[in-house]
PDB file of C-alpha atoms in Angstrom:
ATOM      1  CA  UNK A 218      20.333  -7.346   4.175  1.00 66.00           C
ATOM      2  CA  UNK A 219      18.090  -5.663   2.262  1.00 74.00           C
ATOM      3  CA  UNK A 220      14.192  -5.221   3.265  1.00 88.00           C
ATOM      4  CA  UNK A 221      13.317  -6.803   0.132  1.00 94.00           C
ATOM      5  CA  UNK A 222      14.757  -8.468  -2.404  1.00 94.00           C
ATOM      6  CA  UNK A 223      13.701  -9.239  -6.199  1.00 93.00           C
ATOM      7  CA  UNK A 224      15.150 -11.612  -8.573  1.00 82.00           C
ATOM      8  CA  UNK A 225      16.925  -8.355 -10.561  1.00 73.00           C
ATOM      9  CA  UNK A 226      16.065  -9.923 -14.048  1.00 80.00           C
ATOM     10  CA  UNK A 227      15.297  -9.295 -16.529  1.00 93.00           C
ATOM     11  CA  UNK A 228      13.320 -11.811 -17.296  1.00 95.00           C
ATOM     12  CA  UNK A 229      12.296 -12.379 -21.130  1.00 96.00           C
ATOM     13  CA  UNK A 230       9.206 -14.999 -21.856  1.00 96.00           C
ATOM     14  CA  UNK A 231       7.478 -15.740 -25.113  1.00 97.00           C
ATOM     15  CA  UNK A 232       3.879 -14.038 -25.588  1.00 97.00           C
ATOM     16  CA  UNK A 233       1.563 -17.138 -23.776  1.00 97.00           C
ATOM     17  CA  UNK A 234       3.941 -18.565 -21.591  1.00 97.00           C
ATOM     18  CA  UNK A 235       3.279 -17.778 -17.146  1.00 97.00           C
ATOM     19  CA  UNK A 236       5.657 -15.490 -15.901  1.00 97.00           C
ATOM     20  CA  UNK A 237       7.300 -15.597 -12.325  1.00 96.00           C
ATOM     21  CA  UNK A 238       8.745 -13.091 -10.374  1.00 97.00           C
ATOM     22  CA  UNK A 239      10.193 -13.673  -6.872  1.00 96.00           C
ATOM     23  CA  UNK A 240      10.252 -11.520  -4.221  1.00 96.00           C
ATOM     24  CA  UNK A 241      11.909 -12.425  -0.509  1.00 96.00           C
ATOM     25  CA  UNK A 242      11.605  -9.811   2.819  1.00 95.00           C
ATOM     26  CA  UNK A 243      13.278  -9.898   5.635  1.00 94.00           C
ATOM     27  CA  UNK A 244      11.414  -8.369   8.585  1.00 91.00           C
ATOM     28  CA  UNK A 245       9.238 -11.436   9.728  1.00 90.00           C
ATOM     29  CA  UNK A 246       6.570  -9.337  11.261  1.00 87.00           C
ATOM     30  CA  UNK A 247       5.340  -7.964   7.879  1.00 90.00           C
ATOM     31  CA  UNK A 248       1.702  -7.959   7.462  1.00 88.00           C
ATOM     32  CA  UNK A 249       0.702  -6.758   3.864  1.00 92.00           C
ATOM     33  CA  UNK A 250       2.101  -7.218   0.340  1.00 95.00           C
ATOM     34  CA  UNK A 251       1.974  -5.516  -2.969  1.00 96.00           C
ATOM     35  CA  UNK A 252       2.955  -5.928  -5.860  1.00 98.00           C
ATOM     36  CA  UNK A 253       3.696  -2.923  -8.656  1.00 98.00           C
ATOM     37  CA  UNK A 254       4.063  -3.000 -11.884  1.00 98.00           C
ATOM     38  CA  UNK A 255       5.317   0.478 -14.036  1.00 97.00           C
ATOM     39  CA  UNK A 256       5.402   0.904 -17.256  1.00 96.00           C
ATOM     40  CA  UNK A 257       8.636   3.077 -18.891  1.00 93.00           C
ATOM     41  CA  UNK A 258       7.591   6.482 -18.020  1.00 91.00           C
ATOM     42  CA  UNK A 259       4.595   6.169 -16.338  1.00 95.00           C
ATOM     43  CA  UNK A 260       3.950   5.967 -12.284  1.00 96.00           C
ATOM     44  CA  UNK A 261       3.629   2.403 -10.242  1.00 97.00           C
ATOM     45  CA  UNK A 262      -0.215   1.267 -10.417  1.00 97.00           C
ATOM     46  CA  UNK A 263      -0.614  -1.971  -7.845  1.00 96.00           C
ATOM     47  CA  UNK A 264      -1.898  -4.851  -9.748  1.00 97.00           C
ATOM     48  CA  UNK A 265      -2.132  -7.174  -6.561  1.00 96.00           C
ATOM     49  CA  UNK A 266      -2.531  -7.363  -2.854  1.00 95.00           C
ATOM     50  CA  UNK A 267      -2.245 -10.748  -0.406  1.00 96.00           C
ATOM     51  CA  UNK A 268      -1.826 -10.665   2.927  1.00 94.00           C
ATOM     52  CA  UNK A 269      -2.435 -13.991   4.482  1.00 93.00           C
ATOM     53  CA  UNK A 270      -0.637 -17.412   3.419  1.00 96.00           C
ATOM     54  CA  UNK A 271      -1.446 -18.876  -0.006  1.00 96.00           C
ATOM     55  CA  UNK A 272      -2.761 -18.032  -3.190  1.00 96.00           C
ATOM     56  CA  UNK A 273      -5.002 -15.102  -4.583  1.00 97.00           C
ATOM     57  CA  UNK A 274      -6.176 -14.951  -8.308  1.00 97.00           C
ATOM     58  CA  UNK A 275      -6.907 -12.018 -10.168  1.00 96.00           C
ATOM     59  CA  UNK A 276      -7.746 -12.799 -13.984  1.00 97.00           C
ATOM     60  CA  UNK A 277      -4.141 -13.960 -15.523  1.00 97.00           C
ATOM     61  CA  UNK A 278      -2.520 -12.859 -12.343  1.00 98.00           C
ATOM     62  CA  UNK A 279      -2.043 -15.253  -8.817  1.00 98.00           C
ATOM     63  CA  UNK A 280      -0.088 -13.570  -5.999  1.00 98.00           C
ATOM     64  CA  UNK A 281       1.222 -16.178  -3.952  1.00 98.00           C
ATOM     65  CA  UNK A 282       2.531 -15.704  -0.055  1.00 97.00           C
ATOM     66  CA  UNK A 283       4.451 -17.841   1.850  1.00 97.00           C
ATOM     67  CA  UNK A 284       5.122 -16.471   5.439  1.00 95.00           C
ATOM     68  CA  UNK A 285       7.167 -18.919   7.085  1.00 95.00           C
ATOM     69  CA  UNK A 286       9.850 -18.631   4.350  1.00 95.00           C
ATOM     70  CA  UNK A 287       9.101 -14.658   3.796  1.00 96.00           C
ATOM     71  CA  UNK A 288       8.843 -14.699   0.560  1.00 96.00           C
ATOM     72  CA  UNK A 289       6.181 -13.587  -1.971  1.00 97.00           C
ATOM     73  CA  UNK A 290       5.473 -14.322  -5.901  1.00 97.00           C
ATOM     74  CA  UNK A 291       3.195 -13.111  -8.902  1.00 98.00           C
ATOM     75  CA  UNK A 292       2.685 -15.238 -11.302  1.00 98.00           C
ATOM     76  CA  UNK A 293       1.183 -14.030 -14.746  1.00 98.00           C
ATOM     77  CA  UNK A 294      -0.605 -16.434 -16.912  1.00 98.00           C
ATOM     78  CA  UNK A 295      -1.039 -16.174 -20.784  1.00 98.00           C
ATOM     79  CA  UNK A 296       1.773 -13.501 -20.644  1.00 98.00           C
ATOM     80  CA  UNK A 297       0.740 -11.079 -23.251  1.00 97.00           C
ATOM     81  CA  UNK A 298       3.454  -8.049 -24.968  1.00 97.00           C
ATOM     82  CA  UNK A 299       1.584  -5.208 -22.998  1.00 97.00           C
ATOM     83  CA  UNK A 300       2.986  -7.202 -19.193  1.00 98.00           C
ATOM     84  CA  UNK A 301       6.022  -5.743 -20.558  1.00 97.00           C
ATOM     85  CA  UNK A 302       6.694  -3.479 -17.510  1.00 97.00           C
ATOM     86  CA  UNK A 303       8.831  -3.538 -14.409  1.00 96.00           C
ATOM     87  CA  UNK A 304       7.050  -5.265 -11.482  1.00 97.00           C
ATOM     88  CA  UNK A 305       7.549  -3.463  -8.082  1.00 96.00           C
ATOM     89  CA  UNK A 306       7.286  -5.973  -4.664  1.00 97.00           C
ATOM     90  CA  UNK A 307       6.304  -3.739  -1.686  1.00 96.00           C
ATOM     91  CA  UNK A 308       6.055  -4.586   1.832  1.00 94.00           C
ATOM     92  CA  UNK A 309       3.788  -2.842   4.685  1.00 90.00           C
ATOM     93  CA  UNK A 310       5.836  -3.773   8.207  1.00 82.00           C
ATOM     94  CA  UNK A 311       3.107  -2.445  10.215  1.00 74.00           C
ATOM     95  CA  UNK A 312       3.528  -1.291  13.299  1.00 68.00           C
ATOM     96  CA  UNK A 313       5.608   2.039  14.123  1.00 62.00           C
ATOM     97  CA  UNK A 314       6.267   2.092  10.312  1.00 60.00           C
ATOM     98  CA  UNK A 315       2.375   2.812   9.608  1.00 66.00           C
ATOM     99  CA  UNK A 316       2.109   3.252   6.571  1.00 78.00           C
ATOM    100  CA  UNK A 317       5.711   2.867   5.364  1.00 85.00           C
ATOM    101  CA  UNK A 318       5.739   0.662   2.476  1.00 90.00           C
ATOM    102  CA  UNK A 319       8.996  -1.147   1.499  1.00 91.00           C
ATOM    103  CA  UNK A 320       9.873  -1.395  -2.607  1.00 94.00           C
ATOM    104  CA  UNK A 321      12.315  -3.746  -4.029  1.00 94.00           C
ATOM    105  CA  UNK A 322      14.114  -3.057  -7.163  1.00 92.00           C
ATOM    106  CA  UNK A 323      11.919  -4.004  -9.225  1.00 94.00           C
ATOM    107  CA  UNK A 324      12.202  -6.724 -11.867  1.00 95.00           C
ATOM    108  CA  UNK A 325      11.883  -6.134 -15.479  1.00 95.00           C
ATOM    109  CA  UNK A 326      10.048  -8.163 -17.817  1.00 97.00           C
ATOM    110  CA  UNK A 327      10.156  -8.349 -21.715  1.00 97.00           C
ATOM    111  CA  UNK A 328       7.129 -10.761 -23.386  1.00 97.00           C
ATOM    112  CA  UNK A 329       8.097 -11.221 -26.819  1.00 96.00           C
ATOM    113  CA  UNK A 330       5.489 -11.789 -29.747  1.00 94.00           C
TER     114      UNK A 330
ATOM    115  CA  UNK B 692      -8.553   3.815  -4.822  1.00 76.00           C
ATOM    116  CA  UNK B 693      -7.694   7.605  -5.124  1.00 86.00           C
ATOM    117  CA  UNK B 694      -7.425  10.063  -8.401  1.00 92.00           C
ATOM    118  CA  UNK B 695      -4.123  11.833  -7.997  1.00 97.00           C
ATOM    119  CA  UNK B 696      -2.963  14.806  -9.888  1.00 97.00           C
ATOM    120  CA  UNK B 697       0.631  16.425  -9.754  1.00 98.00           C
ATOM    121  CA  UNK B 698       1.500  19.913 -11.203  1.00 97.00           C
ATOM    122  CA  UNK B 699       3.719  20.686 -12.949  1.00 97.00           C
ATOM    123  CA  UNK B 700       4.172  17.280 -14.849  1.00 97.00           C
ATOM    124  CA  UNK B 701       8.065  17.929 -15.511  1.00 97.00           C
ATOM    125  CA  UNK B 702      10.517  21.034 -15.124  1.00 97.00           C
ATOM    126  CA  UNK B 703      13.351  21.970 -16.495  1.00 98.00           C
ATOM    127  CA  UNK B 704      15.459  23.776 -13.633  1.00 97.00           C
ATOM    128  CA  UNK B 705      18.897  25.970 -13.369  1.00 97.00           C
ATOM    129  CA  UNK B 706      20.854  24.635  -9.983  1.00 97.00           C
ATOM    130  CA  UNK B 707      20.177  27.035  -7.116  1.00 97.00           C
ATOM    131  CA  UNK B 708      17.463  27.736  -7.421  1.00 97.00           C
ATOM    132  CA  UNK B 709      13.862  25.650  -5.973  1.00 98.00           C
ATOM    133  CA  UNK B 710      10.945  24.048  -6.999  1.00 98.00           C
ATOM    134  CA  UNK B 711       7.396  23.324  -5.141  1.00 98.00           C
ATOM    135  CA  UNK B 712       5.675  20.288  -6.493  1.00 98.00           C
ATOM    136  CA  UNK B 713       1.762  19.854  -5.637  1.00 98.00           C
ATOM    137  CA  UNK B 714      -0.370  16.694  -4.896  1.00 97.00           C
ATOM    138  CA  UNK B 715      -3.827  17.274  -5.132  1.00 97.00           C
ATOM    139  CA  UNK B 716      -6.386  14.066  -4.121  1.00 96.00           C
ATOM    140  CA  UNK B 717      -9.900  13.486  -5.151  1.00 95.00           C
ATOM    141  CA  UNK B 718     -10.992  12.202  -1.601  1.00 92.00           C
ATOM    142  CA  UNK B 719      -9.477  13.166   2.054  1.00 92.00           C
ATOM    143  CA  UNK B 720      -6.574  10.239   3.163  1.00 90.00           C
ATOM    144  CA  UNK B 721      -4.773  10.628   6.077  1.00 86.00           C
ATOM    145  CA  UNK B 722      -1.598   9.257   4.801  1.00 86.00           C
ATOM    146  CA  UNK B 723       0.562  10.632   1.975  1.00 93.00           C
ATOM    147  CA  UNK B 724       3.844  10.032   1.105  1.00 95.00           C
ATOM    148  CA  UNK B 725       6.286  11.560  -1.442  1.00 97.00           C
ATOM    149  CA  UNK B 726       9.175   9.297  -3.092  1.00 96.00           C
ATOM    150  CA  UNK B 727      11.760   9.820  -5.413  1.00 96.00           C
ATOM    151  CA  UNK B 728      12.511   8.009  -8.326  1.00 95.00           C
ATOM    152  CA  UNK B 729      16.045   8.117 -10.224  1.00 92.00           C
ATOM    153  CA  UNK B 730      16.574   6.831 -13.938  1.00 86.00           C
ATOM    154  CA  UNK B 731      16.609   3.237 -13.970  1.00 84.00           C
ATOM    155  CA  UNK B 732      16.043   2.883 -10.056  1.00 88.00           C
ATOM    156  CA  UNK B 733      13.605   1.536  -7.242  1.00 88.00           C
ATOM    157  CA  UNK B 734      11.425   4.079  -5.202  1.00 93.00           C
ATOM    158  CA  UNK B 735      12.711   5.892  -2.335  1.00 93.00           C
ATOM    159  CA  UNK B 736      10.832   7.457   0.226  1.00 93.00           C
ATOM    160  CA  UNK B 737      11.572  11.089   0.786  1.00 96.00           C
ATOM    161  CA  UNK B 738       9.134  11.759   3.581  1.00 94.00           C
ATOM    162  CA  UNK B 739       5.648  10.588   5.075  1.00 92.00           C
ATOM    163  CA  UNK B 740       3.307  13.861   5.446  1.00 91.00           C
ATOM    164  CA  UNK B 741       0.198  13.296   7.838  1.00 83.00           C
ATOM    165  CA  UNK B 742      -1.907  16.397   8.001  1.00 79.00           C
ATOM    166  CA  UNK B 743      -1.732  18.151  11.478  1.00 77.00           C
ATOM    167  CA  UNK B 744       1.596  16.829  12.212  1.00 78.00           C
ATOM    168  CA  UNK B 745       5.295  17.979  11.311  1.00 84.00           C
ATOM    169  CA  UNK B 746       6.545  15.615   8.151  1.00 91.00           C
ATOM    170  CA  UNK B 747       8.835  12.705   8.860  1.00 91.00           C
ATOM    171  CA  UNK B 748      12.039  12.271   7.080  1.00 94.00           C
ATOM    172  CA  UNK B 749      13.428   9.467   6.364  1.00 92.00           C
ATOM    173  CA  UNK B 750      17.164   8.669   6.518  1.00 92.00           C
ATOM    174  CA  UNK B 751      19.046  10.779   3.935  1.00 94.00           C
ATOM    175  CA  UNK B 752      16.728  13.284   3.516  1.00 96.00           C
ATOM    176  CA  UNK B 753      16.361  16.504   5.806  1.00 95.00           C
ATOM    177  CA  UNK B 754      13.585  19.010   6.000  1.00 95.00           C
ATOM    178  CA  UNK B 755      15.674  22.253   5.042  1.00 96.00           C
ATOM    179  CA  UNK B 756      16.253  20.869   1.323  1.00 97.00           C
ATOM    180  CA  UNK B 757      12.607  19.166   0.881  1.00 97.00           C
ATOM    181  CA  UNK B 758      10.309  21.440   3.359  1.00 96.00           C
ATOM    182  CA  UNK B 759       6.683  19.534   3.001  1.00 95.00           C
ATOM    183  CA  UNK B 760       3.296  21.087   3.554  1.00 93.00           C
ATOM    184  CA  UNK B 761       0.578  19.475   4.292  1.00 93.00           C
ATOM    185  CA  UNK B 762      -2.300  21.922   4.930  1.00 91.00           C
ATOM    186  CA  UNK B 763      -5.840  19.561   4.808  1.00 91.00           C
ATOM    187  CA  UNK B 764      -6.726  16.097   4.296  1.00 92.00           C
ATOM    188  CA  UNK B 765      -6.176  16.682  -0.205  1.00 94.00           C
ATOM    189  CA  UNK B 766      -3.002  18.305  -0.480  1.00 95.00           C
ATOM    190  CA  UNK B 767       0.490  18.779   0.160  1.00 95.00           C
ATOM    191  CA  UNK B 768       3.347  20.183  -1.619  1.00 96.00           C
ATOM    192  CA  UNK B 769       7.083  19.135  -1.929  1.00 97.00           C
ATOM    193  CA  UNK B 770       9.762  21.684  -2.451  1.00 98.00           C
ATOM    194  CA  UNK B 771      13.045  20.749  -3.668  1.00 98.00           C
ATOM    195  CA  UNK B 772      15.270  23.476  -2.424  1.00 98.00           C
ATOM    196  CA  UNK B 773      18.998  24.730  -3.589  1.00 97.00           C
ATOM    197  CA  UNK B 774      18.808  22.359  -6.534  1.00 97.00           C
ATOM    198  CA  UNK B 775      21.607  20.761  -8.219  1.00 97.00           C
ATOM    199  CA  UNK B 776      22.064  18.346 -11.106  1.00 96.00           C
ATOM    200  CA  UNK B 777      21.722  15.491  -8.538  1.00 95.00           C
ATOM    201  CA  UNK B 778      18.425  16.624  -7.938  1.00 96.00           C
ATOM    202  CA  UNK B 779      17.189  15.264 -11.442  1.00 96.00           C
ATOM    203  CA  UNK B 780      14.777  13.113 -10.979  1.00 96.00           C
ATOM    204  CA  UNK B 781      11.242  11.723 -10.998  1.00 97.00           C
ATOM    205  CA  UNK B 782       9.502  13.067  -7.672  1.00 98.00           C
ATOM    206  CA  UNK B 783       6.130  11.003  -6.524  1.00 98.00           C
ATOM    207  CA  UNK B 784       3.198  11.543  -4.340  1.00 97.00           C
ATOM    208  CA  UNK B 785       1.289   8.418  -3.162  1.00 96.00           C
ATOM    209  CA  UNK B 786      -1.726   8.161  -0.991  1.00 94.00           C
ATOM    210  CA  UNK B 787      -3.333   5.392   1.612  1.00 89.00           C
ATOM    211  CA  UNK B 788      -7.196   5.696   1.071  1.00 84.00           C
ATOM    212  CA  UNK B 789      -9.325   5.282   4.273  1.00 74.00           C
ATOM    213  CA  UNK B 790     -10.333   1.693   4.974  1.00 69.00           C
ATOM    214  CA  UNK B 791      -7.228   0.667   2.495  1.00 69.00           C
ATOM    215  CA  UNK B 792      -5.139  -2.138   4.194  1.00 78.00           C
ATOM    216  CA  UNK B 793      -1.848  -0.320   3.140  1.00 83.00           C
ATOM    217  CA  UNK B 794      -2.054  -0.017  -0.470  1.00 89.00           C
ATOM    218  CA  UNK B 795      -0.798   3.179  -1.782  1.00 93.00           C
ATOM    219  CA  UNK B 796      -1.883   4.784  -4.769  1.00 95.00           C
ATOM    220  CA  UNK B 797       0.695   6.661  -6.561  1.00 97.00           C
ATOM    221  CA  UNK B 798       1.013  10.462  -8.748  1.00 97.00           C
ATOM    222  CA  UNK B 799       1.544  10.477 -12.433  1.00 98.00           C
ATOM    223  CA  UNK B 800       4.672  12.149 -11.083  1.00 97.00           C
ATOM    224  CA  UNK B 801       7.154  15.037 -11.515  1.00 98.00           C
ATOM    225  CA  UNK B 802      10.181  14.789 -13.801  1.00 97.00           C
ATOM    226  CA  UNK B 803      12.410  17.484 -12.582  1.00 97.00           C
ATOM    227  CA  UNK B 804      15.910  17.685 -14.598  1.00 97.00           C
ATOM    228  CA  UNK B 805      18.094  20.351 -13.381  1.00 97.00           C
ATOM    229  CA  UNK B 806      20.752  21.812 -15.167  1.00 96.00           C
TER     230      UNK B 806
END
């Protein structure tokens, strides 16, 4: 199993509509949670931390944790062409992996005019 | 966050030979990591580099083909050694800012092809 998973896309929405990408981990003990998002070309730049259970709002963007199921979400409101991007879901384990962040595959998203 | 420069910015290579790619921060971090990115792919971590201690490799990668340095708290360099076409790639150095609760901050990066 991997250390995390992302729905592998890619996921196409109409300009306006909220976007939702999934993202599931497996090691239980994790502690923080990122999430990426890269444009084609260009380096990761984190759009979003959470690390406790619920719901965090940043402008058009709501990270959502869930740590009894392991699983994390972004949600993007008013999706707009330029979220068009691959979103990166990172884990931080803690402990002896300090520091150690764990990427998923990324998920690729197209907003269409 | 952190301002992070790379040199060079990309490199075009002949196999055999190597190439040392810096990572130069605005502010001292402890941590610093340096991943590698292939076309179309996820990150994967090459090798954490705290300054004052050896790097550590992860699985896959080994210390004779991608010696690190990491001589103060701003900068380290990544060497890829004995290149080969397999090599190509997008190399990245990312940073954990003190008092940062794990988020890393990455490069602009290092798009090596070698040919």
């Amino acid at each position: 199993q991997k250390e995390v998973e992302q729905n592998s896309g890619p996921l196409s929405v109409p300009e306006g509509a909220i976007a939702s990408l999934n993202c599931t981990y497996s090691d239980r003990g994790s502690q923080s949670f990122f999430w990426y998002r890269q444009y084609s070309g260009k380096s990761p730049e984190l759009i979003m931390s959470i690390y406790s259970n619920g719901d965090k709002e940043d402008g058009r963007f709501t990270a959502q944790l869930n740590k009894a199921s392991q699983y994390v979400s972004l949600l993007i409101r008013d999706s707009q062409p330029s979220d068009s991007a691959t979103y990166l879901c990172a884990v931080n384990r803690g402990g002896s992996t300090l520091g150690r962040l764990y990427f998923g595959r990324g998920t690729q998203l197209t907003v269409w005019p | 966050s952190a301002v992070i420069s790379q040199k060079p910015s990309r490199d075009i290579c002949q196999r055999g030979t190597s190439l040392t790619i810096q990572c130069q921060v605005d502010s001292q971090v402890t941590m610093m990591f340096w991943y590698r990115q292939q076309p179309g792919q996820s990150l994967t971590l090459i090798a954490t580099a705290n300054q004052g201690s050896e790097a550590t490799y992860e699985s896959g990668f080994v210390i004779d083909k991608f010696p690190i340095s990491r001589p103060n708290l701003t900068f380290s360099t990544l060497t890829v050694s004995n290149m080969s076409p397999e090599d190509s790639s997008i190399y990245l150095c990312s940073v954990t800012p003190g008092g940062a609760r794990g988020e890393q901050y990455f490069g602009p990066g290092t798009r090596l092809t070698v040919t």
